[in-house]
């Protein structure tokens, strides 16, 4: 379980019956500006009752950020101390009063928000205690809330000699318990010297733990290997990025005659292998936003094809063009992949059949009896495995080759351009298959085969496959790779035991070629060149599935009867639901009317994993729909998905109530006011292929890559003249020399201007004492 403070963000899949689990899962989390630590809790899942906590690792923001390339190491688990699991903020006003008669410390305890739940009901009974030296005072107790409003003033009378002391004013928040000791909810410590400098100190203060008394158990609780990288950027206003965007756009719409003289080629020159995938995804999103993703891919692919002399090595490296094509398919084709593969993947997971072709790995003890004649033989296992694999493989191939109309048009046009460039470069009759292999290499080997091998990583399944299913998926992925290679490498590898599948692979080659011919039979004009602000078209379903919706008359019902199962569809235009997936009548909320999407406290309905979608009608009235998800993963996926499609809405609320409205007041803060008691969260939680486009953030990423490679870029610019003369020999083309030097010089100027802009904004922050970070 991954969380900030004690709020869960994501949960990995469960690895059953294993003390040395391997997950291999990767998450991109969009954390709030004010986050201070990231916790990793290792849990033991129980089918009955609550999951047990094995241990945790907590990493501070500073610890993660101190590693330039990220943190990658084994860390020992520590025990979980409830006093360290605090969250929330408290609104205070402190003032030091001095007059001739007395000296006093006045503390106005106004309110608190988002406190940790300490009671079974999912709430707390908070009160506040102010302490300085031997003086203390307490507020009243407010029952059953995580958002208490006190509005009380506490005064501590001080002695004259205490004014010179360098002590600390401590404000503690506790959960009152009728039986047993009170539970700690957090504290704020303010140096007494601050009150001498600032007569009135007021604001929201983050609650801190009692004190880090955690003891490393020396590995007795186990260890967890983590790779964590923190990226924190200052995003400038859009106008500052326009020169760099202009250079990137110019690279693909007005390419020079010299292939090595563009911003893109120089970016690839200074880019490191480790960051190439991230850069490729960023560039894909930039050009998607500009409506130029097809020319961008065509530019990179043309260079790659022209620089390749041996067709057998075409796109076999991890070049920028190869990575860009991979990330492009994920950005625009994941919903298509789900539509094609999900039914067969679900079938394989449900059937859990034992399949094995390798004679060295056949385990007769793990097989189910195939016949009633007695124990099965290896031959019977192989025959049964071949039959099942042929059935699965046939279903996969038929689903793919029958999906021409489902494939996104922009993907088809990109493949058409690729087909054309390869056909022009390798026009010889003996290279007839190269134009097919170029497309199928991406389509089958880098898109469909990896998704079959690891469906969890492509969001086709919520859990990893068990050992048996994982082996079936591996064999199918191998077979599909052979299909993508058009069967040309069959019989040349070491795995000769795959031979029984060779006939079906060879039979599928003709249908695959026919499919690829139909795939690229598309008009260029079908893909609009108008800049797109989102990856999704209005008609595309971004997310769908069964959830539980709270009935309008819910408050009169018991909580477990108040939520009814409904099938939900989310597009970039509407959030719709109906009784079943094939139900004709749907209710819907226009996405433009959504003004907040937030979690709901457990105590609101005595249910976990509930969220709320707040919308506003044409009359300005607010309406709230409560939806329950089956687990925290699904909750965060839906939260993020709805926030992604509504991120550009103009009427977003600044605050909300995490509770429910009952008996004239909200269960969270016990107030009647409709104005929320907690700040809304506009940013998405989970980052993936469906993230909305963010041109400024994406261009900032490219700028950082160029900045890191500036010395190399200067060297490239300085050697441009020399390199061109070497290429042309005695007849050195002066015009081409100047073009290369001009592009390099312009790129360096853009980098320096952006660097200066960042320095200016940073200086303003220090001078004004305010933040100008617009989009971290």
mmCIF file of N, CA, C and O in Angstrom, residues 538 543 547 549-550 566-578 585-598 611-618 621-627 638 641-643 645-646 649 651-652:
data_model
loop_
_atom_site.group_PDB
_atom_site.id
_atom_site.type_symbol
_atom_site.label_atom_id
_atom_site.label_comp_id
_atom_site.label_asym_id
_atom_site.label_seq_id
_atom_site.Cartn_x
_atom_site.Cartn_y
_atom_site.Cartn_z
ATOM 1 N N UNK A 538 -14.519 12.487 -28.358
ATOM 2 C CA UNK A 538 -15.729 12.489 -27.530
ATOM 3 C C UNK A 538 -16.435 11.148 -27.455
ATOM 4 O O UNK A 538 -17.010 10.808 -26.427
ATOM 5 N N UNK A 543 -13.372 4.943 -19.546
ATOM 6 C CA UNK A 543 -13.399 3.919 -18.499
ATOM 7 C C UNK A 543 -14.836 3.452 -18.329
ATOM 8 O O UNK A 543 -15.775 4.232 -18.488
ATOM 9 N N UNK A 547 -20.101 -0.297 -10.712
ATOM 10 C CA UNK A 547 -19.862 0.397 -9.454
ATOM 11 C C UNK A 547 -21.176 0.377 -8.679
ATOM 12 O O UNK A 547 -22.201 -0.088 -9.185
ATOM 13 N N UNK A 549 -23.935 2.800 -6.871
ATOM 14 C CA UNK A 549 -24.394 4.186 -6.765
ATOM 15 C C UNK A 549 -25.356 4.342 -5.600
ATOM 16 O O UNK A 549 -26.230 3.502 -5.385
ATOM 17 N N UNK A 550 -25.197 5.428 -4.854
ATOM 18 C CA UNK A 550 -26.070 5.708 -3.716
ATOM 19 C C UNK A 550 -27.415 6.213 -4.210
ATOM 20 O O UNK A 550 -27.499 7.143 -5.011
ATOM 21 N N UNK A 566 -24.680 -0.505 -10.467
ATOM 22 C CA UNK A 566 -24.969 0.107 -11.759
ATOM 23 C C UNK A 566 -23.716 0.015 -12.638
ATOM 24 O O UNK A 566 -22.604 -0.017 -12.155
ATOM 25 N N UNK A 567 -23.959 -0.006 -13.954
ATOM 26 C CA UNK A 567 -22.847 -0.037 -14.896
ATOM 27 C C UNK A 567 -22.567 1.392 -15.354
ATOM 28 O O UNK A 567 -23.474 2.100 -15.804
ATOM 29 N N UNK A 568 -21.298 1.822 -15.224
ATOM 30 C CA UNK A 568 -20.916 3.198 -15.531
ATOM 31 C C UNK A 568 -20.056 3.264 -16.787
ATOM 32 O O UNK A 568 -19.236 2.384 -17.045
ATOM 33 N N UNK A 569 -20.266 4.330 -17.559
ATOM 34 C CA UNK A 569 -19.431 4.653 -18.717
ATOM 35 C C UNK A 569 -18.912 6.077 -18.544
ATOM 36 O O UNK A 569 -19.658 6.979 -18.186
ATOM 37 N N UNK A 570 -17.637 6.283 -18.811
ATOM 38 C CA UNK A 570 -17.061 7.621 -18.766
ATOM 39 C C UNK A 570 -16.455 7.941 -20.127
ATOM 40 O O UNK A 570 -15.612 7.208 -20.639
ATOM 41 N N UNK A 571 -16.910 9.038 -20.736
ATOM 42 C CA UNK A 571 -16.292 9.558 -21.955
ATOM 43 C C UNK A 571 -15.818 10.972 -21.659
ATOM 44 O O UNK A 571 -15.991 11.473 -20.537
ATOM 45 N N UNK A 572 -15.239 11.623 -22.639
ATOM 46 C CA UNK A 572 -14.794 13.000 -22.425
ATOM 47 C C UNK A 572 -15.969 13.962 -22.364
ATOM 48 O O UNK A 572 -15.791 15.144 -22.075
ATOM 49 N N UNK A 573 -17.190 13.467 -22.636
ATOM 50 C CA UNK A 573 -18.374 14.335 -22.625
ATOM 51 C C UNK A 573 -19.352 14.027 -21.502
ATOM 52 O O UNK A 573 -20.003 14.929 -20.981
ATOM 53 N N UNK A 574 -19.492 12.745 -21.121
ATOM 54 C CA UNK A 574 -20.507 12.391 -20.122
ATOM 55 C C UNK A 574 -20.027 11.292 -19.185
ATOM 56 O O UNK A 574 -19.159 10.485 -19.530
ATOM 57 N N UNK A 575 -20.628 11.277 -17.990
ATOM 58 C CA UNK A 575 -20.535 10.153 -17.060
ATOM 59 C C UNK A 575 -21.938 9.552 -17.002
ATOM 60 O O UNK A 575 -22.867 10.183 -16.489
ATOM 61 N N UNK A 576 -22.087 8.355 -17.560
ATOM 62 C CA UNK A 576 -23.410 7.739 -17.682
ATOM 63 C C UNK A 576 -23.476 6.453 -16.872
ATOM 64 O O UNK A 576 -22.448 5.841 -16.561
ATOM 65 N N UNK A 577 -24.707 6.037 -16.550
ATOM 66 C CA UNK A 577 -24.881 4.772 -15.827
ATOM 67 C C UNK A 577 -26.248 4.183 -16.155
ATOM 68 O O UNK A 577 -27.190 4.881 -16.549
ATOM 69 N N UNK A 578 -26.321 2.869 -16.023
ATOM 70 C CA UNK A 578 -27.571 2.142 -16.255
ATOM 71 C C UNK A 578 -27.537 0.873 -15.410
ATOM 72 O O UNK A 578 -26.525 0.566 -14.771
ATOM 73 N N UNK A 585 -31.680 2.362 -21.556
ATOM 74 C CA UNK A 585 -31.944 3.669 -20.943
ATOM 75 C C UNK A 585 -30.802 4.021 -19.993
ATOM 76 O O UNK A 585 -30.504 3.280 -19.066
ATOM 77 N N UNK A 586 -30.145 5.159 -20.227
ATOM 78 C CA UNK A 586 -29.028 5.592 -19.388
ATOM 79 C C UNK A 586 -29.315 6.962 -18.779
ATOM 80 O O UNK A 586 -29.948 7.801 -19.400
ATOM 81 N N UNK A 587 -28.835 7.152 -17.568
ATOM 82 C CA UNK A 587 -28.810 8.485 -16.956
ATOM 83 C C UNK A 587 -27.392 9.004 -17.094
ATOM 84 O O UNK A 587 -26.428 8.229 -17.105
ATOM 85 N N UNK A 588 -27.234 10.320 -17.193
ATOM 86 C CA UNK A 588 -25.885 10.835 -17.422
ATOM 87 C C UNK A 588 -25.700 12.218 -16.833
ATOM 88 O O UNK A 588 -26.667 12.960 -16.615
ATOM 89 N N UNK A 589 -24.435 12.548 -16.581
ATOM 90 C CA UNK A 589 -24.032 13.865 -16.108
ATOM 91 C C UNK A 589 -23.063 14.435 -17.142
ATOM 92 O O UNK A 589 -22.051 13.795 -17.456
ATOM 93 N N UNK A 590 -23.320 15.607 -17.704
ATOM 94 C CA UNK A 590 -22.353 16.205 -18.631
ATOM 95 C C UNK A 590 -21.038 16.513 -17.914
ATOM 96 O O UNK A 590 -21.045 17.057 -16.802
ATOM 97 N N UNK A 591 -19.927 16.167 -18.520
ATOM 98 C CA UNK A 591 -18.631 16.408 -17.894
ATOM 99 C C UNK A 591 -18.402 17.896 -17.650
ATOM 100 O O UNK A 591 -17.806 18.280 -16.636
ATOM 101 N N UNK A 592 -18.911 18.745 -18.532
ATOM 102 C CA UNK A 592 -18.732 20.183 -18.354
ATOM 103 C C UNK A 592 -19.393 20.696 -17.078
ATOM 104 O O UNK A 592 -19.044 21.774 -16.577
ATOM 105 N N UNK A 593 -20.364 19.926 -16.539
ATOM 106 C CA UNK A 593 -21.066 20.348 -15.316
ATOM 107 C C UNK A 593 -20.375 19.862 -14.048
ATOM 108 O O UNK A 593 -20.762 20.246 -12.936
ATOM 109 N N UNK A 594 -19.368 18.988 -14.194
ATOM 110 C CA UNK A 594 -18.662 18.461 -13.016
ATOM 111 C C UNK A 594 -17.808 19.563 -12.412
ATOM 112 O O UNK A 594 -17.047 20.238 -13.103
ATOM 113 N N UNK A 595 -17.937 19.768 -11.100
ATOM 114 C CA UNK A 595 -17.162 20.817 -10.442
ATOM 115 C C UNK A 595 -16.326 20.307 -9.268
ATOM 116 O O UNK A 595 -15.617 21.085 -8.634
ATOM 117 N N UNK A 596 -16.397 19.010 -8.972
ATOM 118 C CA UNK A 596 -15.517 18.411 -7.962
ATOM 119 C C UNK A 596 -15.675 16.894 -8.008
ATOM 120 O O UNK A 596 -16.778 16.383 -8.246
ATOM 121 N N UNK A 597 -14.551 16.196 -7.800
ATOM 122 C CA UNK A 597 -14.553 14.735 -7.712
ATOM 123 C C UNK A 597 -13.656 14.382 -6.536
ATOM 124 O O UNK A 597 -12.450 14.595 -6.586
ATOM 125 N N UNK A 598 -14.247 13.854 -5.458
ATOM 126 C CA UNK A 598 -13.503 13.705 -4.209
ATOM 127 C C UNK A 598 -13.842 12.404 -3.482
ATOM 128 O O UNK A 598 -14.877 11.790 -3.725
ATOM 129 N N UNK A 611 -16.637 7.592 -3.309
ATOM 130 C CA UNK A 611 -16.277 8.899 -3.829
ATOM 131 C C UNK A 611 -17.549 9.663 -4.167
ATOM 132 O O UNK A 611 -18.645 9.095 -4.179
ATOM 133 N N UNK A 612 -17.403 10.953 -4.427
ATOM 134 C CA UNK A 612 -18.541 11.781 -4.782
ATOM 135 C C UNK A 612 -18.221 12.598 -6.022
ATOM 136 O O UNK A 612 -17.098 13.060 -6.205
ATOM 137 N N UNK A 613 -19.219 12.715 -6.881
ATOM 138 C CA UNK A 613 -19.112 13.564 -8.064
ATOM 139 C C UNK A 613 -20.106 14.701 -7.880
ATOM 140 O O UNK A 613 -21.318 14.485 -7.846
ATOM 141 N N UNK A 614 -19.588 15.918 -7.725
ATOM 142 C CA UNK A 614 -20.433 17.095 -7.510
ATOM 143 C C UNK A 614 -20.574 17.827 -8.842
ATOM 144 O O UNK A 614 -19.586 18.137 -9.505
ATOM 145 N N UNK A 615 -21.807 18.065 -9.238
ATOM 146 C CA UNK A 615 -22.069 18.750 -10.501
ATOM 147 C C UNK A 615 -22.994 19.941 -10.262
ATOM 148 O O UNK A 615 -23.674 20.029 -9.232
ATOM 149 N N UNK A 616 -23.010 20.845 -11.236
ATOM 150 C CA UNK A 616 -23.825 22.056 -11.116
ATOM 151 C C UNK A 616 -24.730 22.172 -12.338
ATOM 152 O O UNK A 616 -24.269 22.070 -13.474
ATOM 153 N N UNK A 617 -26.036 22.344 -12.081
ATOM 154 C CA UNK A 617 -26.967 22.443 -13.202
ATOM 155 C C UNK A 617 -27.020 23.871 -13.739
ATOM 156 O O UNK A 617 -26.303 24.765 -13.259
ATOM 157 N N UNK A 618 -27.864 24.083 -14.732
ATOM 158 C CA UNK A 618 -27.940 25.403 -15.378
ATOM 159 C C UNK A 618 -28.442 26.497 -14.451
ATOM 160 O O UNK A 618 -28.212 27.684 -14.691
ATOM 161 N N UNK A 621 -27.592 25.135 -9.158
ATOM 162 C CA UNK A 621 -27.776 24.229 -8.028
ATOM 163 C C UNK A 621 -26.740 23.109 -8.067
ATOM 164 O O UNK A 621 -26.438 22.559 -9.131
ATOM 165 N N UNK A 622 -26.204 22.755 -6.891
ATOM 166 C CA UNK A 622 -25.214 21.691 -6.791
ATOM 167 C C UNK A 622 -25.899 20.352 -6.508
ATOM 168 O O UNK A 622 -26.849 20.279 -5.718
ATOM 169 N N UNK A 623 -25.431 19.316 -7.158
ATOM 170 C CA UNK A 623 -25.961 17.962 -6.959
ATOM 171 C C UNK A 623 -24.791 17.011 -6.715
ATOM 172 O O UNK A 623 -23.755 17.117 -7.374
ATOM 173 N N UNK A 624 -24.955 16.115 -5.764
ATOM 174 C CA UNK A 624 -23.887 15.188 -5.406
ATOM 175 C C UNK A 624 -24.323 13.755 -5.651
ATOM 176 O O UNK A 624 -25.396 13.343 -5.191
ATOM 177 N N UNK A 625 -23.494 13.010 -6.367
ATOM 178 C CA UNK A 625 -23.733 11.582 -6.569
ATOM 179 C C UNK A 625 -22.617 10.808 -5.876
ATOM 180 O O UNK A 625 -21.432 11.077 -6.096
ATOM 181 N N UNK A 626 -23.007 9.867 -5.008
ATOM 182 C CA UNK A 626 -22.032 9.064 -4.273
ATOM 183 C C UNK A 626 -21.873 7.707 -4.959
ATOM 184 O O UNK A 626 -22.866 7.064 -5.315
ATOM 185 N N UNK A 627 -20.623 7.301 -5.141
ATOM 186 C CA UNK A 627 -20.322 6.049 -5.841
ATOM 187 C C UNK A 627 -19.334 5.243 -5.004
ATOM 188 O O UNK A 627 -18.319 5.785 -4.536
ATOM 189 N N UNK A 638 -10.882 5.616 -10.808
ATOM 190 C CA UNK A 638 -12.056 6.396 -11.224
ATOM 191 C C UNK A 638 -11.906 7.868 -10.855
ATOM 192 O O UNK A 638 -12.277 8.758 -11.631
ATOM 193 N N UNK A 641 -9.559 9.238 -13.437
ATOM 194 C CA UNK A 641 -10.144 9.251 -14.781
ATOM 195 C C UNK A 641 -11.132 10.414 -14.940
ATOM 196 O O UNK A 641 -11.111 11.135 -15.945
ATOM 197 N N UNK A 642 -12.010 10.609 -13.944
ATOM 198 C CA UNK A 642 -13.001 11.695 -14.047
ATOM 199 C C UNK A 642 -12.314 13.057 -13.951
ATOM 200 O O UNK A 642 -12.687 14.005 -14.644
ATOM 201 N N UNK A 643 -11.278 13.152 -13.111
ATOM 202 C CA UNK A 643 -10.548 14.418 -13.022
ATOM 203 C C UNK A 643 -9.825 14.730 -14.325
ATOM 204 O O UNK A 643 -9.703 15.889 -14.719
ATOM 205 N N UNK A 645 -10.752 13.988 -17.422
ATOM 206 C CA UNK A 645 -11.637 14.491 -18.483
ATOM 207 C C UNK A 645 -12.273 15.828 -18.097
ATOM 208 O O UNK A 645 -12.795 16.533 -18.965
ATOM 209 N N UNK A 646 -12.246 16.187 -16.804
ATOM 210 C CA UNK A 646 -12.865 17.451 -16.377
ATOM 211 C C UNK A 646 -11.828 18.499 -15.974
ATOM 212 O O UNK A 646 -12.183 19.535 -15.426
ATOM 213 N N UNK A 649 -12.405 22.151 -16.903
ATOM 214 C CA UNK A 649 -13.661 22.799 -16.537
ATOM 215 C C UNK A 649 -13.396 24.110 -15.800
ATOM 216 O O UNK A 649 -12.439 24.216 -15.017
ATOM 217 N N UNK A 651 -15.764 25.840 -13.799
ATOM 218 C CA UNK A 651 -16.521 26.096 -12.566
ATOM 219 C C UNK A 651 -16.179 25.095 -11.464
ATOM 220 O O UNK A 651 -17.055 24.529 -10.825
ATOM 221 N N UNK A 652 -14.899 24.863 -11.221
ATOM 222 C CA UNK A 652 -14.494 23.911 -10.191
ATOM 223 C C UNK A 652 -14.625 24.535 -8.801
ATOM 224 O O UNK A 652 -14.323 25.719 -8.606
#
